Coordinates of C-alpha atoms and ligand atoms in Angstrom, one line a residue:
X85 CA 83.8 99.6 85.7
X86 CA 85.7 97.1 88.4
X87 CA 83.6 96.0 91.7
X88 CA 85.1 94.6 94.7
X89 CA 81.3 93.4 96.8
X90 CA 81.7 92.4 100.6
X91 CA 85.1 90.3 99.4
X92 CA 86.1 88.1 102.1
X93 CA 89.6 85.8 102.4
X94 CA 90.7 83.2 104.4
X95 CA 94.8 81.5 104.3
X96 CA 93.8 78.3 106.4
X97 CA 92.8 80.3 110.2
X98 CA 94.0 83.3 108.4
X99 CA 91.8 86.2 107.4
X100 CA 93.9 88.3 104.9
X101 CA 90.9 90.2 103.1
X102 CA 88.1 90.8 105.1
X103 CA 84.7 92.4 103.6
X104 CA 86.4 94.5 101.2
X105 CA 84.3 96.7 99.4
X106 CA 85.5 99.5 96.8
X107 CA 85.0 100.5 92.6
X108 CA 87.2 101.5 90.5
X109 CA 85.7 103.6 87.4
X110 CA 86.7 103.6 83.8
X111 CA 89.5 106.7 83.6
X112 CA 89.8 106.2 87.1
X113 CA 92.7 105.7 89.1
X114 CA 92.4 104.3 92.2
X115 CA 95.3 103.5 95.4
X116 CA 95.1 100.7 97.5
X117 CA 97.6 101.0 100.2
X118 CA 98.0 99.6 103.8
X119 CA 101.2 98.2 105.5
X120 CA 102.9 95.2 104.7
X121 CA 100.8 92.4 104.8
X122 CA 97.4 93.9 104.8
X123 CA 96.3 91.8 101.7
X124 CA 96.7 94.4 98.8
X125 CA 98.1 91.3 97.4
X126 CA 95.9 88.8 98.2
X127 CA 93.2 91.2 96.8
X128 CA 94.4 91.8 93.1
X129 CA 95.8 88.0 92.8
X130 CA 91.5 87.4 93.5
X131 CA 90.8 90.4 91.0
X132 CA 92.9 88.6 88.1
X133 CA 91.6 85.0 89.3
X134 CA 94.6 83.8 90.7
X135 CA 92.6 83.4 93.2
X136 CA 89.1 81.7 94.7
X137 CA 87.7 84.4 97.3
X138 CA 86.2 82.8 100.0
X139 CA 83.1 84.9 99.7
X140 CA 82.0 88.0 98.2
X141 CA 81.8 89.1 94.0
X142 CA 83.7 91.0 91.9
X143 CA 83.1 91.9 88.7
X144 CA 84.6 94.0 85.8
X145 CA 81.5 95.7 83.4
X146 CA 78.7 92.9 85.6
X147 CA 80.3 90.1 84.3
X148 CA 82.7 87.7 87.0
X149 CA 86.6 87.7 86.0
X150 CA 87.2 84.5 84.0
X151 CA 89.1 83.4 81.2
X152 CA 86.8 85.8 78.3
X153 CA 87.9 89.6 79.7
X154 CA 91.7 88.4 80.9
X155 CA 92.8 89.6 77.3
X156 CA 91.7 92.8 78.2
X157 CA 93.6 93.0 81.9
X158 CA 97.2 93.7 82.9
X159 CA 99.2 93.0 85.5
X160 CA 102.8 94.1 86.8
X161 CA 102.9 91.7 89.5
X162 CA 105.5 92.4 93.1
X163 CA 107.5 89.6 92.2
X164 CA 108.6 90.6 89.3
X165 CA 108.1 87.7 86.9
X166 CA 110.7 88.6 84.0
X167 CA 111.6 85.4 81.7
X168 CA 115.3 86.3 82.2
X169 CA 117.4 84.4 79.6
X170 CA 115.0 85.4 76.6
X171 CA 115.8 88.6 74.9
X172 CA 113.6 91.5 75.9
X173 CA 112.2 90.1 72.3
X174 CA 110.9 87.3 73.2
X175 CA 109.6 87.8 76.0
X176 CA 107.4 90.4 75.0
X177 CA 106.3 88.4 72.0
X178 CA 105.5 85.2 74.6
X179 CA 103.5 87.6 76.9
X180 CA 101.7 89.4 74.1
X181 CA 100.6 85.9 72.3
X182 CA 99.1 85.0 75.8
X183 CA 96.8 87.4 75.2
X184 CA 95.7 86.6 72.5
X185 CA 98.0 89.1 70.5
X186 CA 99.3 88.5 66.5
X187 CA 103.0 89.1 66.8
X188 CA 102.9 91.6 64.0
X189 CA 100.8 94.1 66.0
X190 CA 103.1 92.9 69.2
X191 CA 105.7 94.2 67.7
X192 CA 104.4 97.8 66.4
X193 CA 103.6 98.4 70.6
X194 CA 107.2 97.2 71.5
X195 CA 108.9 99.0 69.3
X196 CA 106.8 102.1 70.3
X197 CA 107.5 101.0 74.1
X198 CA 110.9 100.9 73.7
X199 CA 111.4 104.2 71.9
X200 CA 109.1 105.6 74.9
X201 CA 111.2 104.0 78.1
X202 CA 114.7 104.8 76.0
X203 CA 116.1 101.6 75.8
X204 CA 115.2 100.4 71.9
X205 CA 119.3 99.1 72.3
X206 CA 118.0 96.5 74.4
X207 CA 115.7 95.1 72.6
X208 CA 117.5 91.3 71.2
X209 CA 119.2 91.9 74.4
X210 CA 118.8 89.5 77.0
X211 CA 116.6 90.0 80.2
X212 CA 119.7 89.7 82.7
X213 CA 121.9 91.7 81.0
X214 CA 119.1 94.8 82.3
X215 CA 120.1 96.8 84.8
X216 CA 117.1 96.3 87.7
X217 CA 115.5 99.1 86.2
X218 CA 115.5 98.7 82.4
X219 CA 114.6 94.9 83.6
X220 CA 110.9 96.9 85.4
X221 CA 111.0 98.9 82.3
X222 CA 110.3 95.8 80.3
X223 CA 108.3 94.4 83.3
X224 CA 105.6 97.2 83.0
X225 CA 105.9 96.7 78.5
X226 CA 104.5 92.7 79.3
X227 CA 101.5 94.2 81.2
X228 CA 100.9 96.8 79.2
X229 CA 101.7 95.2 75.5
X230 CA 97.4 94.3 74.9
X231 CA 96.3 98.1 75.9
X232 CA 94.1 96.5 78.8
X233 CA 91.3 98.3 80.2
X234 CA 91.7 97.6 83.7
X235 CA 95.4 97.9 84.8
X236 CA 96.2 96.0 87.9
X237 CA 99.7 98.0 89.1
X238 CA 101.4 96.4 92.2
X239 CA 104.4 98.4 93.6
X240 CA 104.8 99.6 90.4
X241 CA 107.3 102.3 91.1
X242 CA 109.3 100.5 94.0
X243 CA 113.6 100.1 92.6
X244 CA 112.5 103.5 90.2
X245 CA 114.7 106.6 90.4
X246 CA 112.9 110.1 90.4
X247 CA 113.2 109.6 86.6
X248 CA 111.8 106.7 85.5
X249 CA 109.1 107.1 88.2
X250 CA 108.5 110.0 85.9
X251 CA 108.5 107.9 83.3
X252 CA 105.9 105.4 84.7
X253 CA 103.2 107.6 85.5
X254 CA 103.1 109.0 82.1
X255 CA 102.6 106.6 80.6
X256 CA 100.0 105.2 83.2
X257 CA 98.4 108.8 83.6
X258 CA 98.0 107.9 78.6
X259 CA 96.0 104.8 80.5
X260 CA 94.1 107.3 82.2
X261 CA 92.9 109.5 79.5
X262 CA 92.0 106.7 77.3
X263 CA 89.5 105.0 79.6
X264 CA 91.1 101.9 81.2
X265 CA 90.5 101.3 84.7
X266 CA 93.7 101.5 87.1
X267 CA 94.2 100.0 90.5
X268 CA 97.8 99.9 91.9
X269 CA 99.5 99.9 95.4
X270 CA 102.3 101.5 97.2
X271 CA 104.1 102.2 100.5
X272 CA 105.2 105.7 98.9
X273 CA 101.8 108.1 100.1
X274 CA 104.0 110.8 98.0
X275 CA 103.0 109.1 94.7
X276 CA 99.1 107.5 95.5
X277 CA 98.6 111.6 96.3
X278 CA 100.1 112.7 93.3
X279 CA 97.7 110.6 90.9
X280 CA 95.2 109.0 92.3
X281 CA 91.7 110.4 92.6
X282 CA 90.1 107.8 95.1
X283 CA 91.8 104.7 97.7
X284 CA 91.5 102.5 100.1
X285 CA 93.4 101.6 103.1
X286 CA 93.8 98.3 104.6
X287 CA 95.2 96.8 108.5
X288 CA 94.3 93.9 108.6
X289 CA 92.4 92.9 105.4
X290 CA 89.8 95.9 106.0
X291 CA 89.4 99.2 105.0
X292 CA 89.6 101.3 108.3
X293 CA 89.4 104.5 104.9
X294 CA 88.0 105.4 101.7
X295 CA 86.3 107.8 99.3
X296 CA 88.0 110.1 96.9
X297 CA 91.3 111.5 97.9
X298 CA 89.9 115.2 97.9
X299 CA 87.5 114.3 100.5
X300 CA 89.0 112.3 102.8
X301 CA 91.7 115.2 103.5
X302 CA 88.5 117.9 103.8
X303 CA 87.2 115.1 106.2
X304 CA 89.7 114.5 108.3
X305 CA 89.9 117.2 111.4
X306 CA 93.7 117.4 111.9
X307 CA 95.1 120.6 109.8
X308 CA 98.3 122.3 109.6
X309 CA 98.8 125.8 110.3
X310 CA 102.1 127.7 108.9
X311 CA 102.9 130.4 110.7
X312 CA 105.5 133.4 109.1
X313 CA 106.5 135.4 112.1
X314 CA 108.0 136.3 115.7
X315 CA 105.5 134.3 118.4
X316 CA 106.2 132.9 121.4
X317 CA 106.1 129.1 120.7
X318 CA 105.9 127.8 124.5
X319 CA 102.4 130.1 124.3
X320 CA 101.6 128.0 121.3
X321 CA 102.6 124.2 122.4
X322 CA 100.5 124.7 125.6
X323 CA 97.0 125.9 123.6
X324 CA 94.2 122.8 123.9
X325 CA 93.9 120.9 120.8
X326 CA 97.8 121.7 119.2
X327 CA 99.7 118.1 119.1
X328 CA 103.1 119.5 117.9
X329 CA 105.0 122.8 116.7
X330 CA 107.6 122.4 114.2
X331 CA 110.1 125.0 113.7
X332 CA 111.5 124.9 110.5
X333 CA 113.8 127.3 108.9
X334 CA 111.3 129.7 107.6
X335 CA 108.3 129.1 108.8
X336 CA 106.0 126.9 112.1
X337 CA 104.0 124.8 111.5
X338 CA 101.7 124.1 114.3
X339 CA 99.3 120.5 114.3
X340 CA 96.4 120.8 115.7
X341 CA 93.5 118.1 115.9
X342 CA 90.5 119.4 116.0
X343 CA 89.7 122.1 113.0
X344 CA 87.7 123.8 115.5
X345 CA 91.3 124.9 117.4
X346 CA 92.3 127.7 114.6
X347 CA 90.7 130.6 116.6
X348 CA 92.4 129.7 119.3
X349 CA 95.8 129.5 117.4
X350 CA 94.7 132.6 115.9
X351 CA 94.1 134.8 118.8
X352 CA 97.3 133.5 120.2
X353 CA 99.6 134.4 117.1
X354 CA 98.0 137.5 117.0
X355 CA 99.7 139.1 120.0
X356 CA 103.0 138.4 117.5
X357 CA 105.2 140.5 115.7
X358 CA 105.8 140.9 112.0
X359 CA 103.3 137.7 111.0
X360 CA 103.9 137.4 107.3
X361 CA 101.5 134.3 106.9
X362 CA 98.8 132.0 109.1
X363 CA 97.3 129.6 106.8
X364 CA 95.4 126.3 107.1
X365 CA 96.6 123.6 105.4
X366 CA 95.5 120.0 104.9
X367 CA 97.5 117.3 105.8
X368 CA 99.5 114.9 103.9
X369 CA 98.5 111.8 102.9
X370 CA 101.0 110.1 105.2
X371 CA 100.3 111.9 108.2
X372 CA 96.0 110.7 107.0
X373 CA 97.9 107.5 106.6
X374 CA 99.8 107.2 109.5
X375 CA 97.6 108.5 112.0
X376 CA 94.9 106.0 110.4
X377 CA 97.0 102.8 110.0
X378 CA 98.6 103.7 114.1
X379 CA 95.4 103.5 116.0
X380 CA 95.1 99.8 114.9
X381 CA 99.0 99.1 113.6
X382 CA 100.5 96.4 116.6
X383 CA 104.1 95.7 113.6
Ligands
ATP526 P1 103.6 93.9 101.0 O1 103.1 95.2 101.7 O2 104.3 92.7 102.0 O3 103.3 93.1 99.7 P2 100.4 92.9 101.3 O4 99.3 93.5 101.8 O5 100.7 92.4 99.8 O6 101.3 92.7 102.3 P3 99.0 90.0 101.5 O7 100.9 89.3 100.8 O8 98.6 89.9 100.9 O9 99.7 91.3 101.8 O10 98.8 89.1 102.8 C1 98.3 89.9 103.3 C2 97.8 88.2 105.0 O11 97.5 86.9 104.2 C3 99.1 88.3 105.3 O12 99.4 88.0 106.6 C4 99.5 87.0 104.9 O13 100.6 86.2 105.5 C5 99.1 85.9 104.4 N1 99.0 85.6 103.2 C6 99.6 85.5 102.5 N2 100.0 84.8 100.9 C7 99.7 83.9 102.0 C8 99.7 82.2 101.5 N3 100.0 81.8 99.8 N4 99.3 81.5 102.4 C9 98.6 81.6 103.6 N5 98.4 82.8 103.7 C10 99.2 84.0 103.2

């Protein structure tokens, strides 16, 4: 289990991470979210020991993270640090060797990954000759060649097409099944929503929301009411607690600020005709993110 306890990081006068605490259990996927400059990369760098926290503690299975455990960690950096003059095979041998692996087992794993990602024919090709998406696959393979127990993924899906996103997600889920702890950052809430069990949202290095995704959604008082039928839109808009009324081709979505207003909306809808649907749904993670970040975001 990865434990981050009251971690603060200053760069000179600038507080990049502010009293941050969270934990990632084995076999769980954790999302670290925030707008640009929120402190995600700084947090990752402290976890892998590239940066020293100004204060606070980070441990993996109860032990501080040092060279004795870095062989069990995989890190996909945001900067995409490939050695582009090397061939795919040379690159992976380089990273595998750094993680203390024998060449024979590196090559065996490499062949499995190349096949899985449909890029076997690029094995002897120089990285710089590969497309961006394929370079990202090689970068991913470098991060996981050692079968990490802790996998850190900084924006793993950026620049990938939907088919490759799916391929990466499947691979990440396999690590989860094997019991690895996975922590990843993303600006894309739909990716987080699809496979994160718990998360923290950072604003200026500080957590503004954290916990299990299911619980976060349940606790969020704003709800979206989906209605199908003929109802008076002006009347709905005038109701107390209604933030927005969205008219789509086949349904109306009424966004309310608090679930205590559901009955008022229901009473209004009952006056309508041909009503075939009235359902109350939790907002998307994107709406929660925008609402939480919007409260404090200054751009
Ligand atoms: P992004 O989504 O843009 O990658 P991030 O959430 O990863 O952003 P960080 O890169 O961790 O955010 O930056 C957090 C804060 O620390 C920002 O205010 C940034 O300007 C500052 N910062 C980051 N690296 C350094 C550094 N090496 N020296 C000084 N300040 C830094």
